[in-house]
Short mmCIF file of N, CA, C and O in Angstrom, two decimals:
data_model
loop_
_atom_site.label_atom_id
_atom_site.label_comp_id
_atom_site.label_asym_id
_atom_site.label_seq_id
_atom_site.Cartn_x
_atom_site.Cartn_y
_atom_site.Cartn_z
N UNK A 1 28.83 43.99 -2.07
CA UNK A 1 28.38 43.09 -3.12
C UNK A 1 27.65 41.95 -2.44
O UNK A 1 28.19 41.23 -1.60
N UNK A 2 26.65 41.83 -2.75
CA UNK A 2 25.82 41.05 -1.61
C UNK A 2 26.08 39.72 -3.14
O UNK A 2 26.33 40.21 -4.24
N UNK A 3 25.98 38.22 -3.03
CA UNK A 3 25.88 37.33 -3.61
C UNK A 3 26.20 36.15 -3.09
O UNK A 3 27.26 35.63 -2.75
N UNK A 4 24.50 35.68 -3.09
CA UNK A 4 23.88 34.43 -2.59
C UNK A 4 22.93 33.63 -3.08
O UNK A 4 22.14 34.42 -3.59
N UNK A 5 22.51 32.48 -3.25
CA UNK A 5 21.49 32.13 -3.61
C UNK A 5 20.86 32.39 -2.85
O UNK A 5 21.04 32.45 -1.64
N UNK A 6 19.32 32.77 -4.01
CA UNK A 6 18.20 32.81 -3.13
C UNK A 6 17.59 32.79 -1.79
O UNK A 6 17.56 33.48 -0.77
N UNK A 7 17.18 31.77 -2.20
CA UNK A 7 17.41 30.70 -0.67
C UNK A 7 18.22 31.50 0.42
O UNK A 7 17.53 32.42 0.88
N UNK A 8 19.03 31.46 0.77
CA UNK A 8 20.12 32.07 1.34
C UNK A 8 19.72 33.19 1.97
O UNK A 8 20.35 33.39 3.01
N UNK A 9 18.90 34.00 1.73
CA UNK A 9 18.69 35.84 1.86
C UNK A 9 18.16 35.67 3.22
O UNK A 9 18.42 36.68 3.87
N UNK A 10 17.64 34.97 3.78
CA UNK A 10 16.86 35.08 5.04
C UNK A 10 17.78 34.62 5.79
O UNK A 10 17.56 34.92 6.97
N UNK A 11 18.63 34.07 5.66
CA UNK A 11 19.95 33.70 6.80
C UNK A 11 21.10 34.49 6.49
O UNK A 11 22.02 34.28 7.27
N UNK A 12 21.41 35.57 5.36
CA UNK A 12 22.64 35.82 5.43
C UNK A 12 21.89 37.56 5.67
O UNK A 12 22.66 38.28 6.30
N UNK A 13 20.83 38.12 5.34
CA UNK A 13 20.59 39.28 5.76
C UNK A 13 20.69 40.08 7.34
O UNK A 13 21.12 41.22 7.47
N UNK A 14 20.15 39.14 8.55
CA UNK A 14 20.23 39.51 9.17
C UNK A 14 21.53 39.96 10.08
O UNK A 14 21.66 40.79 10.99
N UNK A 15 22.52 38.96 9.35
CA UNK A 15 23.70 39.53 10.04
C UNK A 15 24.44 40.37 9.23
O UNK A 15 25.41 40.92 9.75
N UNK A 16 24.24 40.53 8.31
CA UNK A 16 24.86 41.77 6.66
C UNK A 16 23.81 43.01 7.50
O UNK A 16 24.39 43.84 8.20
N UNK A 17 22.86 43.06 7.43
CA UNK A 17 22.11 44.33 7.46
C UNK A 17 22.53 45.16 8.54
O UNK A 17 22.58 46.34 8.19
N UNK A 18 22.88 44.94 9.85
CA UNK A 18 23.90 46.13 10.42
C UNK A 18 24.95 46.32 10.18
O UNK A 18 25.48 47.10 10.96
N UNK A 19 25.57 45.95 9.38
CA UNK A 19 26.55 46.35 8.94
C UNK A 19 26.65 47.44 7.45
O UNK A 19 27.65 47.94 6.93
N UNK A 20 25.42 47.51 7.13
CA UNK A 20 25.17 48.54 6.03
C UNK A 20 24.56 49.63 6.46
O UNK A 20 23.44 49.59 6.96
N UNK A 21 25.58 51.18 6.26
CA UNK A 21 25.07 52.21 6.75
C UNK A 21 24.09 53.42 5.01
O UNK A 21 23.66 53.08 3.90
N UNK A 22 24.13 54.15 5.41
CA UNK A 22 23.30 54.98 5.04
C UNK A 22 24.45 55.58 3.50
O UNK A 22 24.11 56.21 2.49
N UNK A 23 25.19 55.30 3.73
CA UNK A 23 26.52 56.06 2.36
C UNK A 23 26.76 54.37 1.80
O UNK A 23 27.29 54.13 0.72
N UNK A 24 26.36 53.49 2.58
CA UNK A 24 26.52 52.10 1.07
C UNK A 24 25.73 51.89 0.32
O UNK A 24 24.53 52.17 0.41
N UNK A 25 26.43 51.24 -0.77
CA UNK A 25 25.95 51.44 -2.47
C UNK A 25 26.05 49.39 -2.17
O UNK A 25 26.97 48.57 -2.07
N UNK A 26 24.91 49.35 -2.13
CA UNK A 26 24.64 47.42 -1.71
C UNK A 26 24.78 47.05 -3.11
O UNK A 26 23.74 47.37 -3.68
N UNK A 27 25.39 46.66 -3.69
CA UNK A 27 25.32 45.93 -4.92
C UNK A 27 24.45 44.12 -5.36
O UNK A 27 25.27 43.24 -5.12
N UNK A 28 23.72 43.80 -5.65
CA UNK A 28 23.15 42.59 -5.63
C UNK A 28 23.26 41.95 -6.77
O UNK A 28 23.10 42.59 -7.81
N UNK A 29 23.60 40.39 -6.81
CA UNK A 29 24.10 39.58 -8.08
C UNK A 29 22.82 38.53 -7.87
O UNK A 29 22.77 37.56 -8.62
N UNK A 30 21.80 38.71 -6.88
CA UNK A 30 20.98 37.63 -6.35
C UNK A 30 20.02 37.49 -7.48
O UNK A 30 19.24 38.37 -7.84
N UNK A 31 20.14 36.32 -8.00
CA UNK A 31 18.97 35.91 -9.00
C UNK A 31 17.74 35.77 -8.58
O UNK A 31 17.37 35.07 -7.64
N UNK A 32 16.75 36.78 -9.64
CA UNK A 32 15.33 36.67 -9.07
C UNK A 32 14.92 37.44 -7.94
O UNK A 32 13.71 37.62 -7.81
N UNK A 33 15.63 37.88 -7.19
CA UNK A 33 15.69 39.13 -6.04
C UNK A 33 14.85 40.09 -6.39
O UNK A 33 14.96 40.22 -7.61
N UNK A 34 13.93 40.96 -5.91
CA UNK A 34 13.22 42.22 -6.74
C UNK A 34 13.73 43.00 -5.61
O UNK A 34 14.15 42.59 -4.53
N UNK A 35 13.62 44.44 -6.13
CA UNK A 35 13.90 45.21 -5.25
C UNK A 35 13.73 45.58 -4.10
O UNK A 35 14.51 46.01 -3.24
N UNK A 36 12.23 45.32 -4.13
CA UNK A 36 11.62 45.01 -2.91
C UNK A 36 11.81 45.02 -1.68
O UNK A 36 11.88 45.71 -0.67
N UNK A 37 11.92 43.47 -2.36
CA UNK A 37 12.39 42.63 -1.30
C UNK A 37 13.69 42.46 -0.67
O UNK A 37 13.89 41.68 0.26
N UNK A 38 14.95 43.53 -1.44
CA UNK A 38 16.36 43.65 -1.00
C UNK A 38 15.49 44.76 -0.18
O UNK A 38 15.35 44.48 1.01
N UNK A 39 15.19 45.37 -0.40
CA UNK A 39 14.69 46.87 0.87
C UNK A 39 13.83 46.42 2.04
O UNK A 39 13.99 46.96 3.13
N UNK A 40 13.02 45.55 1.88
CA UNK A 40 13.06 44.71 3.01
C UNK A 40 13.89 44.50 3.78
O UNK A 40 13.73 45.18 4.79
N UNK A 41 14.64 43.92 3.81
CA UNK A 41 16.03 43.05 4.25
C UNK A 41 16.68 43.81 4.81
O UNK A 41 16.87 43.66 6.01
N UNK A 42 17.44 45.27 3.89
CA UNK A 42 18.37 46.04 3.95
C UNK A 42 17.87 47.04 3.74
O UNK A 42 17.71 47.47 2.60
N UNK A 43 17.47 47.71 4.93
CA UNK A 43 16.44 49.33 4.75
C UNK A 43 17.96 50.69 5.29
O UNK A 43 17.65 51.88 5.21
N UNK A 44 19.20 50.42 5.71
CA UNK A 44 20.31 51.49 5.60
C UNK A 44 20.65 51.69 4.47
O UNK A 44 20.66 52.91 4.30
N UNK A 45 21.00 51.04 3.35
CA UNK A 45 21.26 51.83 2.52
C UNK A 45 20.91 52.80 1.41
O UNK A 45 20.38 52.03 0.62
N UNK A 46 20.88 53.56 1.05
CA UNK A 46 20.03 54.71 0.49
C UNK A 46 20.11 54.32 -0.71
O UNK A 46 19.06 54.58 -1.29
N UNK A 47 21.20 53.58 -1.66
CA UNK A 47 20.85 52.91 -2.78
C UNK A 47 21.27 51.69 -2.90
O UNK A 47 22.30 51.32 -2.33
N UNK A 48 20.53 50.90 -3.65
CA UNK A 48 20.34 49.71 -3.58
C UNK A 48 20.45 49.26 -5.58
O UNK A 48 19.71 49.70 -6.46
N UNK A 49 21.56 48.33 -5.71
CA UNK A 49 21.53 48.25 -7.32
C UNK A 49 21.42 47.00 -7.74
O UNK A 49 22.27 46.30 -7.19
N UNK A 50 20.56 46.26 -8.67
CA UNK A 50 20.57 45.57 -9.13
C UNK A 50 21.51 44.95 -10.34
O UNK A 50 21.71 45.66 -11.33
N UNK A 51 22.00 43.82 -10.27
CA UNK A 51 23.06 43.57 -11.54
C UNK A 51 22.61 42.44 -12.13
O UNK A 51 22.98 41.38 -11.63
N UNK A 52 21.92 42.42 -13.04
CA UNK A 52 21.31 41.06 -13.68
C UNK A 52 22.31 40.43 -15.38
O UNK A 52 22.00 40.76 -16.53
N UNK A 53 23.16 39.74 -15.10
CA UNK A 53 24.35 39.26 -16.37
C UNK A 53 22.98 38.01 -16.88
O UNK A 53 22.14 37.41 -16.22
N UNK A 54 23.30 38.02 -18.27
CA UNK A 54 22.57 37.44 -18.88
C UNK A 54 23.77 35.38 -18.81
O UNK A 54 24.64 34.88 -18.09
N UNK A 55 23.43 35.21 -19.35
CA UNK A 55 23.82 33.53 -18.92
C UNK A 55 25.21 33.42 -19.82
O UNK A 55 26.07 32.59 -19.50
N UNK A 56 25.36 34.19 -20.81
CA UNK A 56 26.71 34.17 -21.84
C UNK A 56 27.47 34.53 -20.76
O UNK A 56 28.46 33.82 -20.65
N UNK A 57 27.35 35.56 -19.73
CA UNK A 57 28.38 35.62 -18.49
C UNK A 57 29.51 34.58 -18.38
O UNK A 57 30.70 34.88 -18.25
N UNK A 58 29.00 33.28 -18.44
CA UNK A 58 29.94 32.49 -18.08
C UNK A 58 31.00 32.23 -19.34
O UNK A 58 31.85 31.33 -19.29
N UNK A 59 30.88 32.95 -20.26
CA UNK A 59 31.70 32.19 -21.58
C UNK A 59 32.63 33.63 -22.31
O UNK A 59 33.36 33.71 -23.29
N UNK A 60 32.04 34.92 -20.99
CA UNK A 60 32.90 36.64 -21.12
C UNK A 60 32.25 36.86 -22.47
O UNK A 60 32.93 37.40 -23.34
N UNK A 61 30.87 36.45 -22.77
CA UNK A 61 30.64 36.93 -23.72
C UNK A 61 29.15 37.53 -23.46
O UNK A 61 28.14 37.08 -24.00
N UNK A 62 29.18 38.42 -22.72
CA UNK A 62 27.55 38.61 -22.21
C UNK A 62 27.42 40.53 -21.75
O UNK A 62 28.37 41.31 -21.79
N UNK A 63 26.40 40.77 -21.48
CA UNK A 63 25.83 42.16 -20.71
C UNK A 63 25.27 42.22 -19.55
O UNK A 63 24.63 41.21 -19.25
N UNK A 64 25.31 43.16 -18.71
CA UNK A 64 24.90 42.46 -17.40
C UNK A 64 23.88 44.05 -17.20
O UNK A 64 24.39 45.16 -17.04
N UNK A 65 22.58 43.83 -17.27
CA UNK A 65 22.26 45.03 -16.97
C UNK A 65 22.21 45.65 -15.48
O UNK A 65 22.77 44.96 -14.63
N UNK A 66 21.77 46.57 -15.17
CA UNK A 66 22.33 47.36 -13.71
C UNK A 66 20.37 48.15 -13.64
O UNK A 66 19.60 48.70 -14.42
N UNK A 67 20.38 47.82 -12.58
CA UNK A 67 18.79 48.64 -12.06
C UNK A 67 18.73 49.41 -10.69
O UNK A 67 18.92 48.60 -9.79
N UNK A 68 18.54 50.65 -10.23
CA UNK A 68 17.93 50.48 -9.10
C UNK A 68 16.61 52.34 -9.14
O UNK A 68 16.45 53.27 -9.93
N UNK A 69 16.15 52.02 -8.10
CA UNK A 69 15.14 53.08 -7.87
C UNK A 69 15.58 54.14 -7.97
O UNK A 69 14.81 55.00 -8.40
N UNK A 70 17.01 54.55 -7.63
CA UNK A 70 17.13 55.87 -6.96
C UNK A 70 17.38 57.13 -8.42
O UNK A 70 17.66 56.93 -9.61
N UNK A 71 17.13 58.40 -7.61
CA UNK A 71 17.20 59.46 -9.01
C UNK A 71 18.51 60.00 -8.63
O UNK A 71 18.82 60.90 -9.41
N UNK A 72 19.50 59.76 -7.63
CA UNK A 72 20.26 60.41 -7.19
C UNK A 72 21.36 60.15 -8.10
O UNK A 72 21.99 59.09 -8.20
N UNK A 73 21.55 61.39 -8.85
CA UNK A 73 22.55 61.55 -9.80
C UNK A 73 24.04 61.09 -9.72
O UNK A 73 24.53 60.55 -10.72
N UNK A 74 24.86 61.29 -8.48
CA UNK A 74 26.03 60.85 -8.24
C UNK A 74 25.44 59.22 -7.99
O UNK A 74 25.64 58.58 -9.02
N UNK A 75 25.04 58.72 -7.35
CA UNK A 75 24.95 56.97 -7.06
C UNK A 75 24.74 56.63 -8.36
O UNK A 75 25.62 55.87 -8.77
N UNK A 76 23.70 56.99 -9.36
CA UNK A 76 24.31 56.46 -10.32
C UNK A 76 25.17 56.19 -11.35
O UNK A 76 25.13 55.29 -12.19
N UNK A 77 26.07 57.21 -11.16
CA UNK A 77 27.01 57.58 -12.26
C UNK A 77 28.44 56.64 -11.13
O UNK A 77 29.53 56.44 -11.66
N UNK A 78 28.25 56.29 -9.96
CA UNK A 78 29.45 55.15 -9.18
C UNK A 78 29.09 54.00 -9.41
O UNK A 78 29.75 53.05 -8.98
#
């Protein structure tokens, strides 16, 4: 579960990114993050998911949608 501000990604990636192999499922809470640019950063893991909670989050009254590239049937159904 990667979650940081922004800001943050260029100092906390380089020491997170060996530590992510090829079977982790990177989860990201990073606001404004594109995918991208997490695959930039973090090119081991084979999927990469986005979790974007809308702002009611804070009051348990919200949806948080989930994104990432991959077609791989089992990663997305974990």
């Amino acid at each position: 579960l990667l979650g940081c501000k922004p800001r943050q990604l260029d100092a906390v990636a380089p020491a997170l990114a060996p530590r992510l192999g090829r079977g982790t499922l990177l989860l990201s809470i990073l606001a404004g993050g594109e995918l991208t640019s997490l695959r930039a950063r973090f090119a081991a893991p084979a999927v990469i998911v986005k979790a974007m909670p809308n702002i009611a989050a804070r009051i348990r009254r919200s949806v948080t949608a989930l994104y990432s590239d991959t077609t791989d049937a089992a990663a997305r159904n974990q």
